[in-house]
Amino acid sequence: MEIAARLAKVTALIISRDVVIDYALYGTPELALVANNKAEILQFRGR
């Protein structure tokens, strides 16, 4: 993957503080986004 494309993904993640934490845990932007989406779905179902 090109560095510019990877930086764009990481920059997009930084917009959401919770996702940044996921990024630190999971190591890649893709996994962080998947984990964050699952968490949001679970929260929505819990209401």
Short mmCIF file of N, CA and C in Angstrom, two decimals:
data_model
loop_
_atom_site.label_atom_id
_atom_site.label_comp_id
_atom_site.label_asym_id
_atom_site.label_seq_id
_atom_site.Cartn_x
_atom_site.Cartn_y
_atom_site.Cartn_z
N MET A 1 0.86 -1.20 0.00
CA MET A 1 0.00 0.00 0.00
C MET A 1 0.89 1.24 0.00
N GLU A 2 0.48 2.23 -0.75
CA GLU A 2 1.26 3.46 -0.79
C GLU A 2 1.22 4.16 0.56
N ILE A 3 2.29 4.83 0.89
CA ILE A 3 2.38 5.53 2.17
C ILE A 3 1.29 6.59 2.28
N ALA A 4 1.03 7.32 1.22
CA ALA A 4 0.02 8.39 1.26
C ALA A 4 -1.36 7.82 1.57
N ALA A 5 -1.68 6.70 0.97
CA ALA A 5 -2.99 6.08 1.21
C ALA A 5 -3.10 5.62 2.65
N ARG A 6 -2.02 5.05 3.16
CA ARG A 6 -2.02 4.57 4.54
C ARG A 6 -2.16 5.75 5.52
N LEU A 7 -1.45 6.83 5.24
CA LEU A 7 -1.56 8.02 6.09
C LEU A 7 -2.97 8.58 6.08
N ALA A 8 -3.61 8.56 4.93
CA ALA A 8 -4.98 9.06 4.83
C ALA A 8 -5.91 8.24 5.72
N LYS A 9 -5.71 6.92 5.73
CA LYS A 9 -6.54 6.06 6.58
C LYS A 9 -6.30 6.36 8.05
N VAL A 10 -5.04 6.47 8.42
CA VAL A 10 -4.71 6.75 9.82
C VAL A 10 -5.26 8.10 10.24
N THR A 11 -5.16 9.09 9.37
CA THR A 11 -5.68 10.42 9.67
C THR A 11 -7.19 10.38 9.87
N ALA A 12 -7.87 9.60 9.05
CA ALA A 12 -9.32 9.45 9.20
C ALA A 12 -9.65 8.83 10.56
N LEU A 13 -8.84 7.90 11.00
CA LEU A 13 -9.08 7.24 12.29
C LEU A 13 -8.91 8.21 13.45
N ILE A 14 -7.94 9.12 13.32
CA ILE A 14 -7.63 10.03 14.42
C ILE A 14 -8.81 10.95 14.73
N ILE A 15 -9.71 11.13 13.76
CA ILE A 15 -10.90 11.96 13.99
C ILE A 15 -11.72 11.42 15.16
N SER A 16 -11.80 10.12 15.29
CA SER A 16 -12.56 9.53 16.39
C SER A 16 -11.59 9.01 17.45
N ARG A 17 -11.69 9.56 18.64
CA ARG A 17 -10.77 9.22 19.73
C ARG A 17 -10.87 7.74 20.09
N ASP A 18 -12.07 7.19 20.10
CA ASP A 18 -12.25 5.78 20.45
C ASP A 18 -11.56 4.87 19.44
N VAL A 19 -11.61 5.27 18.18
CA VAL A 19 -10.98 4.45 17.15
C VAL A 19 -9.46 4.50 17.28
N VAL A 20 -8.93 5.62 17.72
CA VAL A 20 -7.48 5.70 17.92
C VAL A 20 -7.03 4.68 18.96
N ILE A 21 -7.82 4.53 20.02
CA ILE A 21 -7.51 3.52 21.03
C ILE A 21 -7.54 2.13 20.39
N ASP A 22 -8.57 1.87 19.56
CA ASP A 22 -8.65 0.59 18.85
C ASP A 22 -7.44 0.40 17.94
N TYR A 23 -7.02 1.47 17.28
CA TYR A 23 -5.87 1.39 16.38
C TYR A 23 -4.63 0.96 17.16
N ALA A 24 -4.45 1.51 18.34
CA ALA A 24 -3.31 1.14 19.17
C ALA A 24 -3.38 -0.33 19.58
N LEU A 25 -4.59 -0.81 19.85
CA LEU A 25 -4.76 -2.20 20.29
C LEU A 25 -4.60 -3.19 19.14
N TYR A 26 -5.19 -2.87 18.00
CA TYR A 26 -5.27 -3.85 16.92
C TYR A 26 -4.18 -3.71 15.88
N GLY A 27 -3.50 -2.57 15.85
CA GLY A 27 -2.31 -2.44 15.03
C GLY A 27 -2.52 -2.00 13.59
N THR A 28 -3.71 -2.19 13.05
CA THR A 28 -3.95 -1.73 11.68
C THR A 28 -5.25 -0.95 11.63
N PRO A 29 -5.33 0.04 10.77
CA PRO A 29 -6.57 0.83 10.66
C PRO A 29 -7.78 -0.03 10.32
N GLU A 30 -7.57 -1.03 9.47
CA GLU A 30 -8.69 -1.87 9.05
C GLU A 30 -9.28 -2.61 10.25
N LEU A 31 -8.43 -3.25 11.05
CA LEU A 31 -8.92 -3.99 12.21
C LEU A 31 -9.54 -3.06 13.24
N ALA A 32 -8.96 -1.88 13.40
CA ALA A 32 -9.52 -0.92 14.35
C ALA A 32 -10.92 -0.51 13.94
N LEU A 33 -11.12 -0.26 12.65
CA LEU A 33 -12.44 0.14 12.17
C LEU A 33 -13.45 -0.99 12.34
N VAL A 34 -13.05 -2.21 12.06
CA VAL A 34 -13.95 -3.36 12.25
C VAL A 34 -14.34 -3.47 13.71
N ALA A 35 -13.37 -3.37 14.61
CA ALA A 35 -13.66 -3.46 16.04
C ALA A 35 -14.57 -2.33 16.49
N ASN A 36 -14.33 -1.13 16.00
CA ASN A 36 -15.15 0.01 16.38
C ASN A 36 -16.58 -0.14 15.87
N ASN A 37 -16.73 -0.62 14.64
CA ASN A 37 -18.06 -0.83 14.08
C ASN A 37 -18.83 -1.87 14.89
N LYS A 38 -18.17 -2.95 15.29
CA LYS A 38 -18.82 -3.97 16.11
C LYS A 38 -19.27 -3.39 17.44
N ALA A 39 -18.44 -2.58 18.05
CA ALA A 39 -18.78 -1.96 19.34
C ALA A 39 -20.00 -1.06 19.18
N GLU A 40 -20.07 -0.30 18.09
CA GLU A 40 -21.22 0.58 17.86
C GLU A 40 -22.49 -0.23 17.65
N ILE A 41 -22.39 -1.33 16.92
CA ILE A 41 -23.55 -2.18 16.67
C ILE A 41 -24.05 -2.77 18.00
N LEU A 42 -23.13 -3.22 18.83
CA LEU A 42 -23.51 -3.79 20.12
C LEU A 42 -24.16 -2.75 21.01
N GLN A 43 -23.63 -1.53 21.01
CA GLN A 43 -24.22 -0.45 21.81
C GLN A 43 -25.63 -0.14 21.33
N PHE A 44 -25.81 -0.12 20.02
CA PHE A 44 -27.12 0.20 19.44
C PHE A 44 -28.14 -0.86 19.83
N ARG A 45 -27.75 -2.12 19.80
CA ARG A 45 -28.65 -3.21 20.16
C ARG A 45 -29.00 -3.18 21.63
N GLY A 46 -28.07 -2.68 22.44
CA GLY A 46 -28.27 -2.68 23.89
C GLY A 46 -29.27 -1.65 24.37
N ARG A 47 -29.64 -0.71 23.52
CA ARG A 47 -30.55 0.36 23.94
C ARG A 47 -31.98 -0.12 24.02
#
